[in-house]
Amino acid sequence: MDVAQLKRQLFEYTTLLFHEGFLDEQFTQLQQLQDENNPDFVVEVVSLFFDDSERLLTELAQALDQQNIDFKRVDAHVHQLKGSSSSIGAQRVQRVCIAFRDYCQDKNVEGCLKCLQQVKHEYSLIKNKLETLFNLEKQILASGGSPPMG
């Protein structure tokens, strides 16, 4: 596949992620911060999001598995996850976190467990989709194309 086809594929894929609500304008703002001096900026920021999210999801699962659930602690973890997903534009993860926090406020165990499953699902979707996006970018660079800049 030539560079033009790969770039078109990248553009269409990115457009689809926005259209399906996986990403919002915050992701575009991240891309605009990327330049020749920092060509891996978006990948680095998103990798930190992945690491942070996986840690928080593990901590949430452990916190919700306790006999006496500390809802303040659960809410603090969800608040962190909401903030980090918002910072990269992972809109669907962020939305589930908003509902999750409501269940924490109500000390609703069933609601929290349901939201934990939803947030894990949305996180795994966005992780796979962003990895696909970054692989397309790598293919463009490997084919001699220039990296997408903001």
Short mmCIF file of C-alpha atoms in Angstrom, two decimals:
data_model
loop_
_atom_site.label_atom_id
_atom_site.label_comp_id
_atom_site.label_asym_id
_atom_site.label_seq_id
_atom_site.Cartn_x
_atom_site.Cartn_y
_atom_site.Cartn_z
CA MET A 1 0.00 0.00 0.00
CA ASP A 2 1.40 3.43 -0.88
CA VAL A 3 1.66 6.40 1.49
CA ALA A 4 -1.36 8.20 0.02
CA GLN A 5 -3.59 5.15 0.59
CA LEU A 6 -2.27 4.73 4.14
CA LYS A 7 -2.89 8.40 4.90
CA ARG A 8 -6.42 8.14 3.53
CA GLN A 9 -6.98 5.02 5.63
CA LEU A 10 -5.64 6.85 8.73
CA PHE A 11 -7.88 9.85 8.05
CA GLU A 12 -10.98 7.66 7.56
CA TYR A 13 -10.22 5.60 10.66
CA THR A 14 -9.66 8.69 12.82
CA THR A 15 -12.88 10.26 11.49
CA LEU A 16 -14.76 7.06 12.39
CA LEU A 17 -13.41 7.12 15.96
CA PHE A 18 -14.77 10.65 16.39
CA HIS A 19 -18.06 9.80 14.66
CA GLU A 20 -18.61 6.74 16.90
CA GLY A 21 -17.91 8.82 20.01
CA PHE A 22 -14.68 7.06 21.02
CA LEU A 23 -12.71 10.30 20.83
CA ASP A 24 -13.53 13.97 21.28
CA GLU A 25 -11.82 17.30 20.51
CA GLN A 26 -9.37 16.81 23.40
CA PHE A 27 -7.61 14.16 21.27
CA THR A 28 -7.32 16.71 18.44
CA GLN A 29 -5.77 19.18 20.88
CA LEU A 30 -3.25 16.54 21.93
CA GLN A 31 -2.34 15.96 18.28
CA GLN A 32 -1.83 19.70 17.82
CA LEU A 33 0.82 19.67 20.57
CA GLN A 34 2.85 17.13 18.60
CA ASP A 35 5.63 18.55 16.40
CA GLU A 36 9.07 17.74 14.96
CA ASN A 37 10.67 18.26 18.38
CA ASN A 38 8.29 15.81 20.00
CA PRO A 39 7.01 13.42 17.28
CA ASP A 40 5.92 10.72 19.77
CA PHE A 41 3.99 13.07 22.06
CA VAL A 42 0.53 11.55 21.50
CA VAL A 43 1.78 7.95 21.77
CA GLU A 44 3.63 8.81 25.01
CA VAL A 45 0.62 10.53 26.59
CA VAL A 46 -1.74 7.73 25.56
CA SER A 47 0.71 5.09 26.85
CA LEU A 48 0.64 6.82 30.25
CA PHE A 49 -3.17 6.73 30.06
CA PHE A 50 -3.05 2.96 29.35
CA ASP A 51 -0.72 2.32 32.31
CA ASP A 52 -2.75 4.53 34.64
CA SER A 53 -6.08 3.02 33.55
CA GLU A 54 -4.93 -0.56 34.00
CA ARG A 55 -3.69 0.23 37.50
CA LEU A 56 -6.95 2.03 38.38
CA LEU A 57 -9.14 -0.76 36.96
CA THR A 58 -7.25 -3.31 39.08
CA GLU A 59 -7.60 -1.12 42.18
CA LEU A 60 -11.32 -0.62 41.47
CA ALA A 61 -11.92 -4.37 41.12
CA GLN A 62 -10.08 -4.98 44.42
CA ALA A 63 -11.94 -2.17 46.22
CA LEU A 64 -15.34 -3.47 45.04
CA ASP A 65 -14.42 -7.01 46.11
CA GLN A 66 -14.16 -6.03 49.80
CA GLN A 67 -16.71 -7.08 52.41
CA ASN A 68 -17.12 -3.45 53.50
CA ILE A 69 -16.68 -1.30 50.42
CA ASP A 70 -15.02 2.08 50.93
CA PHE A 71 -17.12 4.08 48.44
CA LYS A 72 -15.01 7.22 48.97
CA ARG A 73 -11.95 5.26 47.82
CA VAL A 74 -13.84 3.76 44.87
CA ASP A 75 -15.08 7.24 43.92
CA ALA A 76 -11.52 8.63 44.13
CA HIS A 77 -10.29 5.94 41.70
CA VAL A 78 -13.21 6.57 39.33
CA HIS A 79 -12.57 10.33 39.52
CA GLN A 80 -8.92 9.73 38.53
CA LEU A 81 -9.94 7.48 35.65
CA LYS A 82 -12.49 10.05 34.48
CA GLY A 83 -9.82 12.76 34.54
CA SER A 84 -7.20 10.76 32.66
CA SER A 85 -9.71 9.55 30.05
CA SER A 86 -10.91 13.13 29.60
CA SER A 87 -7.33 14.37 29.15
CA ILE A 88 -6.79 12.16 26.07
CA GLY A 89 -10.33 12.54 24.72
CA ALA A 90 -11.52 8.99 25.51
CA GLN A 91 -15.11 10.19 25.61
CA ARG A 92 -16.92 6.87 26.10
CA VAL A 93 -14.73 5.85 29.06
CA GLN A 94 -15.32 9.27 30.57
CA ARG A 95 -19.12 8.94 30.18
CA VAL A 96 -19.23 5.59 31.99
CA CYS A 97 -17.14 7.12 34.80
CA ILE A 98 -19.77 9.85 35.28
CA ALA A 99 -22.48 7.20 35.84
CA PHE A 100 -20.06 5.17 37.99
CA ARG A 101 -19.52 8.16 40.30
CA ASP A 102 -23.30 8.54 40.73
CA TYR A 103 -23.50 4.91 41.90
CA CYS A 104 -20.62 5.57 44.32
CA GLN A 105 -22.50 8.54 45.77
CA ASP A 106 -25.55 6.30 46.26
CA LYS A 107 -23.37 3.48 47.67
CA ASN A 108 -25.01 1.21 45.07
CA VAL A 109 -22.85 -1.94 44.89
CA GLU A 110 -24.72 -3.49 41.94
CA GLY A 111 -24.53 -0.25 39.96
CA CYS A 112 -20.81 0.08 40.71
CA LEU A 113 -20.11 -3.50 39.63
CA LYS A 114 -22.10 -2.99 36.43
CA CYS A 115 -20.18 0.23 35.69
CA LEU A 116 -16.85 -1.49 36.40
CA GLN A 117 -17.69 -4.04 33.67
CA GLN A 118 -18.77 -1.25 31.31
CA VAL A 119 -15.67 0.84 31.93
CA LYS A 120 -13.41 -2.20 31.42
CA HIS A 121 -15.22 -2.89 28.14
CA GLU A 122 -14.97 0.72 26.90
CA TYR A 123 -11.33 0.91 27.98
CA SER A 124 -10.42 -2.25 26.06
CA LEU A 125 -12.23 -0.91 22.96
CA ILE A 126 -10.44 2.45 23.00
CA LYS A 127 -7.10 0.78 23.72
CA ASN A 128 -7.48 -1.51 20.68
CA LYS A 129 -8.67 1.34 18.48
CA LEU A 130 -5.83 3.69 19.49
CA GLU A 131 -3.26 0.91 18.99
CA THR A 132 -4.67 0.39 15.47
CA LEU A 133 -4.44 4.15 14.84
CA PHE A 134 -0.80 4.26 16.02
CA ASN A 135 0.06 1.22 13.87
CA LEU A 136 -1.33 3.01 10.81
CA GLU A 137 0.86 6.01 11.66
CA LYS A 138 3.90 3.70 11.96
CA GLN A 139 3.12 2.17 8.55
CA ILE A 140 3.01 5.66 7.02
CA LEU A 141 6.43 6.49 8.51
CA ALA A 142 7.85 3.12 7.41
CA SER A 143 6.63 3.83 3.87
CA GLY A 144 8.51 7.11 3.80
CA GLY A 145 5.58 9.37 4.70
CA SER A 146 5.76 12.19 7.17
CA PRO A 147 4.27 11.86 10.65
CA PRO A 148 0.92 13.55 11.26
CA MET A 149 1.48 16.88 12.95
CA GLY A 150 -0.96 19.18 14.64
#
